[in-house]
Short mmCIF file of C-alpha atoms in Angstrom, two decimals:
data_model
loop_
_atom_site.label_atom_id
_atom_site.label_comp_id
_atom_site.label_asym_id
_atom_site.label_seq_id
_atom_site.Cartn_x
_atom_site.Cartn_y
_atom_site.Cartn_z
CA MET A 1 -0.01 0.10 -0.06
CA GLY A 2 1.23 3.43 -0.85
CA ASP A 3 0.74 6.49 1.35
CA PRO A 4 -2.53 6.23 3.21
CA ASN A 5 -5.28 9.00 3.18
CA VAL A 6 -5.71 10.69 6.43
CA LEU A 7 -9.06 11.93 7.77
CA LEU A 8 -9.35 13.78 11.09
CA VAL A 9 -12.96 14.35 12.23
CA VAL A 10 -13.45 16.63 14.98
CA LEU A 11 -16.89 16.33 16.61
CA ASP A 12 -16.72 20.04 17.99
CA SER A 13 -17.70 20.36 21.68
CA VAL A 14 -18.73 16.68 22.21
CA ARG A 15 -17.79 15.18 25.50
CA ALA A 16 -17.23 11.43 26.11
CA SER A 17 -19.95 11.20 28.86
CA ASN A 18 -22.76 12.02 26.40
CA CYS A 19 -21.76 9.33 23.89
CA SER A 20 -23.30 6.11 24.22
CA LEU A 21 -20.08 4.71 23.15
CA TYR A 22 -18.95 5.52 26.60
CA GLY A 23 -21.99 4.43 28.42
CA HIS A 24 -24.46 7.39 28.13
CA ALA A 25 -27.87 6.41 28.78
CA ASN A 26 -29.43 8.00 25.65
CA GLU A 27 -28.36 6.22 22.35
CA THR A 28 -26.46 9.28 20.93
CA THR A 29 -23.89 7.35 18.87
CA PRO A 30 -25.43 3.95 17.63
CA PHE A 31 -22.89 4.02 14.60
CA LEU A 32 -19.85 4.57 16.48
CA ASP A 33 -20.92 1.92 19.09
CA SER A 34 -21.19 -0.59 16.36
CA PHE A 35 -18.08 0.57 14.42
CA GLY A 36 -15.94 0.72 17.47
CA ALA A 37 -17.22 -2.77 18.58
CA ASN A 38 -16.20 -4.48 15.35
CA ARG A 39 -13.38 -2.76 13.50
CA ALA A 40 -11.83 0.33 15.25
CA THR A 41 -9.61 1.16 18.25
CA VAL A 42 -11.62 2.97 21.03
CA TYR A 43 -9.73 4.93 23.67
CA ASP A 44 -11.77 5.01 26.94
CA GLN A 45 -9.60 7.78 28.61
CA ALA A 46 -8.83 10.39 26.01
CA ARG A 47 -8.11 13.92 27.07
CA ALA A 48 -8.20 17.17 25.07
CA PRO A 49 -4.94 19.16 25.54
CA GLY A 50 -6.95 22.51 25.82
CA ALA A 51 -10.36 23.60 27.21
CA ARG A 52 -11.01 25.86 24.22
CA SER A 53 -11.18 25.34 20.40
CA VAL A 54 -8.04 27.31 19.58
CA THR A 55 -5.65 25.78 21.99
CA SER A 56 -6.86 22.26 21.27
CA HIS A 57 -6.67 22.66 17.58
CA VAL A 58 -3.20 24.14 17.70
CA SER A 59 -2.28 21.12 19.87
CA LEU A 60 -4.00 18.59 17.61
CA PHE A 61 -2.36 19.92 14.53
CA SER A 62 1.25 20.36 15.95
CA GLY A 63 1.70 17.68 18.47
CA LEU A 64 2.80 20.28 21.05
CA HIS A 65 1.31 21.04 24.53
CA VAL A 66 -0.35 24.53 25.08
CA ALA A 67 2.69 25.22 27.34
CA GLU A 68 4.85 24.74 24.56
CA HIS A 69 3.08 26.32 21.74
CA GLY A 70 1.57 29.27 23.54
CA VAL A 71 -1.09 30.01 21.00
CA VAL A 72 -4.19 30.79 23.20
CA SER A 73 -6.03 33.46 21.23
CA ALA A 74 -6.09 35.50 18.02
CA ALA A 75 -3.23 37.48 19.14
CA GLU A 76 -0.84 34.60 18.71
CA ARG A 77 -0.20 32.51 15.46
CA LEU A 78 1.54 29.16 15.10
CA ASP A 79 4.41 28.81 12.55
CA PRO A 80 2.35 27.14 9.82
CA THR A 81 5.23 24.64 9.05
CA VAL A 82 4.72 23.01 12.48
CA SER A 83 1.27 21.58 11.38
CA VAL A 84 1.23 18.09 10.39
CA PHE A 85 -1.05 18.99 7.47
CA HIS A 86 1.47 21.35 6.10
CA ARG A 87 4.00 18.63 6.01
CA LEU A 88 1.61 16.33 4.40
CA ARG A 89 1.00 18.91 1.76
CA GLU A 90 4.84 19.24 1.28
CA ASP A 91 4.98 15.38 0.81
CA GLY A 92 2.58 15.69 -2.11
CA TYR A 93 -0.85 15.27 -0.29
CA ASP A 94 -3.94 17.03 -1.37
CA THR A 95 -4.96 18.71 1.78
CA GLY A 96 -8.44 20.25 2.62
CA ILE A 97 -10.20 21.61 5.73
CA PHE A 98 -14.11 21.71 6.05
CA THR A 99 -15.93 23.45 8.87
CA GLU A 100 -17.45 26.69 10.04
CA ASN A 101 -15.29 26.82 13.01
CA ASP A 102 -13.64 30.33 12.51
CA TRP A 103 -10.78 29.52 14.62
CA VAL A 104 -9.51 27.11 11.88
CA THR A 105 -10.59 28.86 8.67
CA ALA A 106 -11.06 32.60 9.22
CA VAL A 107 -8.94 33.72 12.16
CA ASP A 108 -5.37 33.48 11.07
CA VAL A 109 -3.77 31.39 13.99
CA GLY A 110 -1.63 29.44 11.67
CA LEU A 111 -4.03 26.51 11.20
CA LYS A 112 -5.61 27.06 7.78
CA ASN A 113 -2.30 27.58 5.86
CA GLY A 114 -1.65 23.81 5.73
CA PHE A 115 -4.67 23.33 3.38
CA ASP A 116 -4.96 23.63 -0.26
CA THR A 117 -8.77 23.85 0.03
CA VAL A 118 -10.55 25.83 2.75
CA VAL A 119 -14.31 25.25 2.98
CA GLY A 120 -15.46 27.64 5.83
CA ALA A 121 -18.71 28.96 6.96
CA ARG A 122 -21.59 28.20 4.66
CA ASN A 123 -24.47 29.86 6.24
CA VAL A 124 -25.41 31.44 2.97
CA PRO A 125 -28.70 31.11 0.76
CA PHE A 126 -27.13 28.99 -1.92
CA PRO A 127 -24.35 26.73 -0.60
CA ASP A 128 -23.78 25.42 -4.23
CA ALA A 129 -22.68 28.89 -5.49
CA LEU A 130 -19.58 30.97 -4.61
CA ASN A 131 -19.34 31.38 -0.71
CA PRO A 132 -17.95 34.74 0.57
CA HIS A 133 -16.64 33.12 3.82
CA GLU A 134 -14.55 30.71 1.81
CA PHE A 135 -13.43 33.50 -0.50
CA VAL A 136 -12.23 35.47 2.46
CA SER A 137 -10.42 32.45 3.83
CA ASN A 138 -8.52 32.00 0.64
CA GLN A 139 -8.15 35.43 -0.60
CA GLY A 140 -8.19 37.67 2.40
CA ARG A 141 -10.65 40.34 3.66
CA GLY A 142 -11.72 43.62 1.78
CA ALA A 143 -11.34 42.13 -1.67
CA TYR A 144 -15.05 43.18 -2.59
CA GLY A 145 -14.15 43.86 -6.41
CA ALA A 146 -12.35 40.49 -6.72
CA PHE A 147 -15.31 38.83 -5.28
CA VAL A 148 -17.69 40.46 -7.63
CA ARG A 149 -15.61 39.46 -10.61
CA THR A 150 -15.07 35.96 -9.55
CA ALA A 151 -18.92 35.56 -8.73
CA LEU A 152 -19.71 36.94 -12.29
CA ALA A 153 -17.35 34.47 -13.95
CA SER A 154 -18.51 31.73 -11.91
CA ASP A 155 -21.18 29.03 -12.99
CA ARG A 156 -23.90 30.47 -10.77
CA PRO A 157 -23.14 34.33 -10.89
CA GLY A 158 -26.71 35.52 -9.69
CA ARG A 159 -26.79 33.14 -6.64
CA SER A 160 -23.00 33.86 -5.86
CA LEU A 161 -23.88 37.59 -5.82
CA VAL A 162 -26.86 37.01 -3.51
CA ASN A 163 -24.52 35.10 -1.18
CA GLY A 164 -22.23 38.08 -1.09
CA VAL A 165 -25.03 40.52 -0.32
CA SER A 166 -26.61 38.20 2.20
CA THR A 167 -23.11 37.91 4.00
CA LYS A 168 -22.68 41.53 4.01
CA LEU A 169 -26.24 42.27 5.38
CA GLN A 170 -25.72 39.75 8.24
CA SER A 171 -22.47 41.49 8.98
CA ASP A 172 -23.43 45.11 8.95
CA PHE A 173 -27.38 45.13 9.11
CA MET A 174 -28.30 42.20 11.20
CA ARG A 175 -30.85 44.23 13.08
CA TYR A 176 -32.88 44.90 9.96
CA LEU A 177 -33.09 41.19 8.95
CA PRO A 178 -36.28 39.36 9.93
CA GLY A 179 -36.23 36.51 12.19
CA ARG A 180 -33.28 34.44 13.58
CA VAL A 181 -30.35 33.50 11.40
CA LYS A 182 -29.50 29.88 11.92
CA ALA A 183 -26.21 29.81 14.26
CA SER A 184 -24.66 26.72 12.69
CA THR A 185 -24.86 24.62 9.35
CA PRO A 186 -25.73 20.96 9.78
CA ALA A 187 -23.05 18.37 9.43
CA ASP A 188 -24.15 17.02 6.10
CA VAL A 189 -23.17 20.19 4.21
CA TYR A 190 -19.55 19.65 5.24
CA VAL A 191 -19.65 15.96 4.77
CA ASP A 192 -20.95 16.43 1.22
CA ALA A 193 -18.22 18.92 0.56
CA PHE A 194 -15.52 16.75 1.79
CA LEU A 195 -16.96 13.80 -0.30
CA GLU A 196 -16.94 15.88 -3.38
CA TRP A 197 -13.57 17.18 -2.81
CA SER A 198 -11.90 13.89 -1.94
CA GLU A 199 -13.50 12.05 -4.84
CA GLU A 200 -11.85 14.58 -7.30
CA SER A 201 -8.51 14.19 -5.60
CA GLU A 202 -5.77 12.29 -7.74
CA GLY A 203 -3.34 11.40 -5.06
CA PRO A 204 -3.42 10.63 -1.51
CA TRP A 205 -5.45 13.09 0.59
CA ALA A 206 -5.39 14.58 4.01
CA ALA A 207 -8.44 16.33 5.44
CA CYS A 208 -9.86 17.77 8.74
CA LEU A 209 -13.52 17.69 8.87
CA ASN A 210 -14.82 19.74 11.84
CA LEU A 211 -18.54 19.54 12.60
CA MET A 212 -20.19 22.13 14.90
CA ASP A 213 -23.62 20.68 15.48
CA ALA A 214 -22.87 20.01 19.17
CA HIS A 215 -21.57 23.64 19.62
CA ILE A 216 -24.02 26.03 21.13
CA PRO A 217 -26.72 26.69 20.35
CA TYR A 218 -27.93 23.10 19.85
CA GLU A 219 -30.26 22.74 16.77
CA PRO A 220 -30.76 18.97 15.92
CA ALA A 221 -33.01 18.32 13.06
CA ALA A 222 -36.51 16.85 14.03
CA GLU A 223 -35.31 13.20 13.22
CA HIS A 224 -32.47 13.41 15.59
CA ASP A 225 -34.17 15.57 18.34
CA LEU A 226 -35.13 12.56 20.33
CA TRP A 227 -34.96 14.05 23.80
CA GLY A 228 -35.33 17.83 23.54
CA GLY A 229 -38.21 18.81 21.66
CA ASN A 230 -39.90 22.22 21.29
CA ARG A 231 -40.03 23.13 24.87
CA ALA A 232 -36.12 22.79 25.32
CA SER A 233 -35.64 24.79 21.94
CA GLU A 234 -37.84 27.56 23.21
CA LEU A 235 -36.04 27.62 26.61
CA GLN A 236 -32.65 27.76 24.76
CA SER A 237 -33.68 30.45 22.44
CA ALA A 238 -34.50 32.59 25.50
CA PHE A 239 -30.87 32.50 26.69
CA GLU A 240 -29.08 35.72 26.27
CA ASP A 241 -25.93 34.13 27.37
CA GLN A 242 -25.06 30.41 27.45
CA LYS A 243 -22.36 30.58 30.36
CA TRP A 244 -22.28 33.63 32.45
CA ALA A 245 -25.94 34.30 33.19
CA PHE A 246 -25.80 30.80 35.05
CA HIS A 247 -22.68 31.76 37.04
CA GLY A 248 -24.14 35.08 37.85
CA GLY A 249 -27.50 33.70 39.00
CA GLN A 250 -29.64 35.43 36.33
CA ARG A 251 -30.81 32.02 35.28
CA PRO A 252 -31.20 28.98 37.22
CA TRP A 253 -28.95 26.03 36.65
CA TRP A 254 -31.89 23.43 35.94
CA GLN A 255 -32.29 25.33 32.60
CA LYS A 256 -28.80 24.72 31.60
CA LYS A 257 -29.16 21.03 32.37
CA ALA A 258 -32.45 21.02 30.38
CA VAL A 259 -30.94 22.00 27.14
CA GLU A 260 -28.66 19.10 27.45
CA SER A 261 -31.41 16.93 25.72
CA LEU A 262 -30.81 19.18 22.61
CA TYR A 263 -27.09 18.49 22.91
CA ASP A 264 -27.66 14.82 22.80
CA GLY A 265 -29.81 15.11 19.69
CA ALA A 266 -27.02 17.16 18.01
CA ILE A 267 -24.54 14.45 18.73
CA ARG A 268 -26.87 11.90 17.33
CA GLN A 269 -27.11 13.99 14.18
CA MET A 270 -23.39 13.98 13.70
CA ASP A 271 -23.25 10.17 14.43
CA ALA A 272 -25.72 9.76 11.55
CA GLU A 273 -23.41 11.70 8.96
CA LEU A 274 -20.37 9.64 10.10
CA GLU A 275 -22.19 6.56 9.24
CA ARG A 276 -22.93 8.17 5.86
CA LEU A 277 -19.35 9.30 5.38
CA VAL A 278 -17.79 5.85 6.14
CA ALA A 279 -20.41 4.09 3.94
CA ALA A 280 -19.41 6.42 1.15
CA LEU A 281 -15.78 5.85 1.75
CA GLU A 282 -16.48 2.00 1.62
CA VAL A 283 -18.38 2.20 -1.62
CA ARG A 284 -15.37 3.80 -3.31
CA GLU A 285 -12.94 1.35 -1.78
CA GLU A 286 -11.21 4.01 0.02
CA LEU A 287 -11.86 3.18 3.59
CA ASP A 288 -9.13 0.51 3.77
CA ASP A 289 -6.69 3.08 2.46
CA THR A 290 -7.54 5.65 5.06
CA LEU A 291 -6.39 6.45 8.62
CA LEU A 292 -9.55 7.72 10.25
CA VAL A 293 -9.41 9.58 13.55
CA VAL A 294 -12.72 10.66 15.17
CA THR A 295 -12.54 12.85 18.15
CA SER A 296 -13.44 16.18 19.60
CA ASP A 297 -11.58 19.37 20.71
CA HIS A 298 -13.35 19.74 24.13
CA GLY A 299 -16.56 18.91 25.83
CA GLU A 300 -19.27 21.00 27.34
CA GLY A 301 -20.44 21.65 30.92
CA PHE A 302 -24.07 21.56 31.96
CA GLY A 303 -23.81 22.60 35.58
CA GLU A 304 -21.53 19.98 37.01
CA PRO A 305 -19.91 20.98 40.29
CA SER A 306 -16.33 21.61 39.87
CA ARG A 307 -14.02 18.93 41.61
CA LEU A 308 -11.27 21.60 42.17
CA GLN A 309 -12.87 24.88 43.24
CA ASP A 310 -15.63 24.74 46.01
CA GLY A 311 -18.87 26.60 44.99
CA VAL A 312 -17.96 26.69 41.15
CA ARG A 313 -20.04 24.88 38.63
CA ILE A 314 -19.22 24.16 34.92
CA ALA A 315 -21.11 25.91 32.28
CA GLU A 316 -20.03 25.32 28.66
CA HIS A 317 -16.30 25.22 28.09
CA GLY A 318 -12.93 27.19 27.93
CA VAL A 319 -12.00 27.78 31.60
CA SER A 320 -12.04 24.53 33.25
CA VAL A 321 -10.19 21.19 33.40
CA HIS A 322 -13.29 19.18 34.56
CA ASP A 323 -13.66 15.92 32.88
CA ALA A 324 -17.03 17.30 31.35
CA VAL A 325 -14.79 19.57 29.32
CA VAL A 326 -11.60 17.57 28.71
CA HIS A 327 -12.56 13.92 28.55
CA VAL A 328 -13.29 13.51 24.88
CA PRO A 329 -14.18 10.58 22.57
CA LEU A 330 -11.47 9.02 20.50
CA LEU A 331 -12.01 6.40 17.86
CA VAL A 332 -9.11 5.36 15.47
CA ARG A 333 -9.61 3.05 12.36
CA TYR A 334 -6.27 2.06 10.95
CA PRO A 335 -6.29 1.10 7.10
CA GLY A 336 -7.46 -2.46 6.84
CA GLN A 337 -8.30 -2.90 10.56
CA THR A 338 -10.73 -5.67 11.28
CA THR A 339 -9.99 -6.47 14.93
CA PRO A 340 -11.46 -4.06 17.57
CA HIS A 341 -9.37 -2.79 20.44
CA ARG A 342 -10.29 -1.07 23.67
CA ILE A 343 -7.60 1.12 25.30
CA GLU A 344 -8.15 2.05 29.02
CA ARG A 345 -4.90 3.99 29.59
CA PRO A 346 -4.88 7.80 29.23
CA ALA A 347 -4.58 9.17 25.80
CA THR A 348 -3.81 12.60 24.44
CA LEU A 349 -4.68 14.25 21.15
CA THR A 350 -1.18 15.65 20.78
CA ALA A 351 -0.16 12.30 19.58
CA PHE A 352 -2.04 12.68 16.30
CA PRO A 353 0.94 14.02 14.24
CA ASP A 354 3.14 11.25 15.61
CA VAL A 355 0.59 8.54 14.86
CA VAL A 356 0.18 9.90 11.26
CA ASN A 357 3.99 9.74 10.76
CA ARG A 358 4.51 6.37 12.38
CA PHE A 359 1.80 4.81 10.25
CA ARG A 360 3.15 6.23 7.07
CA ASP A 361 6.41 4.57 8.05
CA GLY A 362 4.75 1.24 8.41
CA ASP A 363 4.13 1.05 12.14
CA ARG A 364 0.47 0.49 13.22
CA PRO A 365 0.47 1.73 16.95
CA ASP A 366 -2.71 0.35 18.27
CA ALA A 367 -2.16 2.37 21.61
CA GLY A 368 -0.26 5.21 19.68
CA PHE A 369 -2.28 7.94 21.57
CA CYS A 370 -1.03 6.73 24.76
CA PRO A 371 2.30 8.36 25.78
CA ASP A 372 4.80 7.09 28.29
CA GLU A 373 4.73 10.18 30.26
CA PRO A 374 1.50 11.62 32.06
CA VAL A 375 -1.04 13.21 29.84
CA ILE A 376 -1.51 16.87 30.59
CA THR A 377 -4.52 19.43 29.78
CA THR A 378 -4.37 23.15 30.11
CA ALA A 379 -7.35 25.57 30.66
CA VAL A 380 -6.33 29.11 29.91
CA GLY A 381 -7.85 31.64 32.14
CA LEU A 382 -10.11 34.55 30.79
CA ASP A 383 -8.38 37.05 28.45
CA GLU A 384 -9.46 40.62 28.50
CA PRO A 385 -12.37 40.48 25.95
CA LEU A 386 -13.83 37.44 27.93
CA GLN A 387 -13.36 39.00 31.25
CA LYS A 388 -15.50 41.95 30.00
CA ARG A 389 -18.22 39.73 28.76
CA ALA A 390 -18.31 37.69 32.21
CA SER A 391 -18.18 40.96 34.21
CA ASN A 392 -21.67 41.67 32.62
CA TYR A 393 -23.15 38.98 34.60
CA VAL A 394 -20.72 38.03 37.56
CA GLU A 395 -19.37 40.50 40.12
CA ASP A 396 -16.47 38.36 41.11
CA ILE A 397 -14.75 36.68 38.04
CA SER A 398 -11.66 35.65 39.91
CA PRO A 399 -12.44 31.78 39.81
CA TRP A 400 -12.18 32.09 36.03
CA VAL A 401 -9.12 34.46 35.56
CA ASP A 402 -6.21 31.95 36.41
CA THR A 403 -5.08 29.17 34.29
CA LYS A 404 -5.98 25.73 35.30
CA ARG A 405 -3.79 22.57 34.83
CA ALA A 406 -4.29 18.86 35.03
CA VAL A 407 -2.16 15.80 34.93
CA PHE A 408 -3.54 12.21 34.17
CA GLU A 409 -1.82 9.07 35.27
CA TYR A 410 -2.99 5.43 35.03
CA ASP A 411 -3.06 3.31 38.13
CA GLU A 412 -2.55 -0.24 36.71
CA HIS A 413 -3.36 -1.99 40.04
CA GLU A 414 -6.69 -0.22 40.44
CA GLY A 415 -7.67 0.23 36.89
CA VAL A 416 -8.52 3.72 37.22
CA VAL A 417 -7.18 7.14 36.19
CA GLU A 418 -5.65 9.44 38.75
CA LYS A 419 -6.29 13.18 37.87
CA TYR A 420 -4.00 15.85 39.57
CA CYS A 421 -5.25 19.42 38.96
CA ARG A 422 -4.30 22.77 40.29
CA VAL A 423 -5.26 26.45 39.95
CA GLY A 424 -3.12 28.87 41.77
CA ASP A 425 -2.73 27.54 45.30
CA THR A 426 -5.85 25.23 45.10
CA ALA A 427 -5.20 21.45 44.25
CA ALA A 428 -6.98 18.22 44.18
CA THR A 429 -6.69 14.73 43.26
CA ILE A 430 -9.63 13.09 41.43
CA ARG A 431 -10.29 9.50 40.63
CA VAL A 432 -11.76 8.65 37.35
CA ARG A 433 -13.26 5.30 36.77
CA ASP A 434 -15.04 5.95 33.42
CA ALA A 435 -16.82 8.58 31.52
CA GLN A 436 -19.49 8.74 33.93
CA THR A 437 -17.83 8.32 37.19
CA ASP A 438 -15.37 10.63 38.87
CA TYR A 439 -14.77 11.99 42.55
CA ARG A 440 -12.44 13.99 44.53
CA VAL A 441 -10.25 11.86 46.85
CA ALA A 442 -7.76 14.41 48.21
CA GLY A 443 -7.19 18.24 48.39
CA THR A 444 -3.71 18.05 47.04
CA ASP A 445 -1.91 17.14 43.81
CA ASP A 446 1.31 15.85 45.68
CA GLY A 447 3.22 18.30 43.49
CA ARG A 448 2.71 16.46 40.47
CA VAL A 449 1.11 19.24 38.32
CA ASP A 450 4.25 21.68 38.92
CA ALA A 451 6.59 18.69 38.31
CA ALA A 452 4.87 17.75 34.92
CA PHE A 453 4.50 21.49 33.73
CA ASP A 454 7.97 22.32 34.77
CA ALA A 455 9.33 19.93 32.14
CA PHE A 456 8.10 22.06 29.44
CA GLU A 457 9.48 25.16 27.92
CA ARG A 458 7.98 27.66 25.43
CA LEU A 459 9.24 26.77 21.90
CA ASP A 460 9.78 29.25 19.17
CA VAL A 461 6.91 28.24 17.10
CA ARG A 462 4.59 31.40 17.38
CA THR A 463 4.42 34.99 16.21
CA ASP A 464 1.98 37.83 16.67
CA GLY A 465 -1.46 37.11 15.35
CA GLU A 466 -4.49 39.19 14.67
CA ASP A 467 -6.08 41.78 16.81
CA LEU A 468 -9.81 40.70 17.42
CA ASN A 469 -10.79 44.45 16.56
CA ASP A 470 -9.23 43.93 12.93
CA LEU A 471 -11.42 40.87 12.20
CA ASP A 472 -14.30 41.46 9.77
CA ASP A 473 -17.56 42.08 11.22
CA GLU A 474 -19.06 38.73 10.07
CA THR A 475 -16.27 36.66 11.68
CA TYR A 476 -16.29 38.68 14.86
CA GLY A 477 -20.16 38.44 15.12
CA ARG A 478 -19.87 34.68 14.83
CA LEU A 479 -17.17 34.21 17.36
CA GLU A 480 -19.30 36.50 19.57
CA ASP A 481 -22.47 34.39 18.98
CA LEU A 482 -20.38 31.23 19.93
CA GLY A 483 -19.42 32.87 23.11
CA TYR A 484 -15.62 33.39 22.24
CA VAL A 485 -15.52 37.10 22.63
#
């Protein structure tokens, strides 16, 4: 076999505890359940390297821990040559990224540069015509004349121009538009875009498919909305803020828990698309030539009490090392794999580039995501824009300002994961039995967090990035709607 195709599927914001693959009561991942049980490798204790999208994606693409790369916001930019996708492109792969996650396709933090094809936000009237978001991702901002010329020369000039006008209206004149603009594009749009692209590829391809259905707000289609329904949707639509209004007491925590039913439906929706994706690759006889990795960049909180900070609960993601946020699904299917494996030791997503490189060299590392050293996670504290947003609801934001760190080790004798975490002078040891069960066993980390993080040094892999104020209004608006600014 020649060079394998590489497909990284990121189920954005999906936590392991809400996947039936890991014992969730609702059958949210029937396809992954079956796929993992018959012909894939499932990691029971995988952890995201960061608690927010930008930190985790940079670590996932680069193989570096957050403490090493230091890219935590739009103000920093990863050296693009560090990305595994950049190296694959240099080696002759066709590369593509398919997602509406602006941290990957619109904000220049050094991630989109490794891809020949960038398919970004597609919430436009005519997805089959020229998309302004993709145009900006590939050509830069402010090129209105170039967009018009390209639109007029396209196969669908009228629809392309309407897309441009619609995007401009959403960007600058949202208050004049009727109704609510759907916040996210369903997974099928990006699965279709990926399948069309990969079918046209003439050589080995490497792609990242990031699906945002389970990111706030949760809007599963009726066929997958098995546990939420209209009442949950109406409740969610009344939320002005998905996180800080709960921390500040403006909304009761039961309401945050109630919309978890919609979240489950969104996971079910992506699982159905994964089934369609794998089936299409099988029909093309490409699956056995593809290294398939399915995971998430982080999870979500729905009011779980912190195991580290007394009196603090977890809402959404970004500022916590709680397992609701950092314990993520991880399923790997190696080319030609027919025997299932289940791995109990802690795994890290930073191993992805190494797994790709080792497999290309002929090594099939069934436990390749499990490092010899402890697994670590970093939840960066609130930066200035997010502090400002939080202060609109919470008088004392100090529990979320400092960076939190966690170290995961496997106790072979007990068959459990010991989690050591720290923020400032507060520490805890937490025992994790599975995706559903964890509890604090001590109010100390025995010095393990500092010992693990002291071994890292900041590498010279980043430069200055963008000022959020310099982003185009449409991108900034989407980041704001998603709670990132």
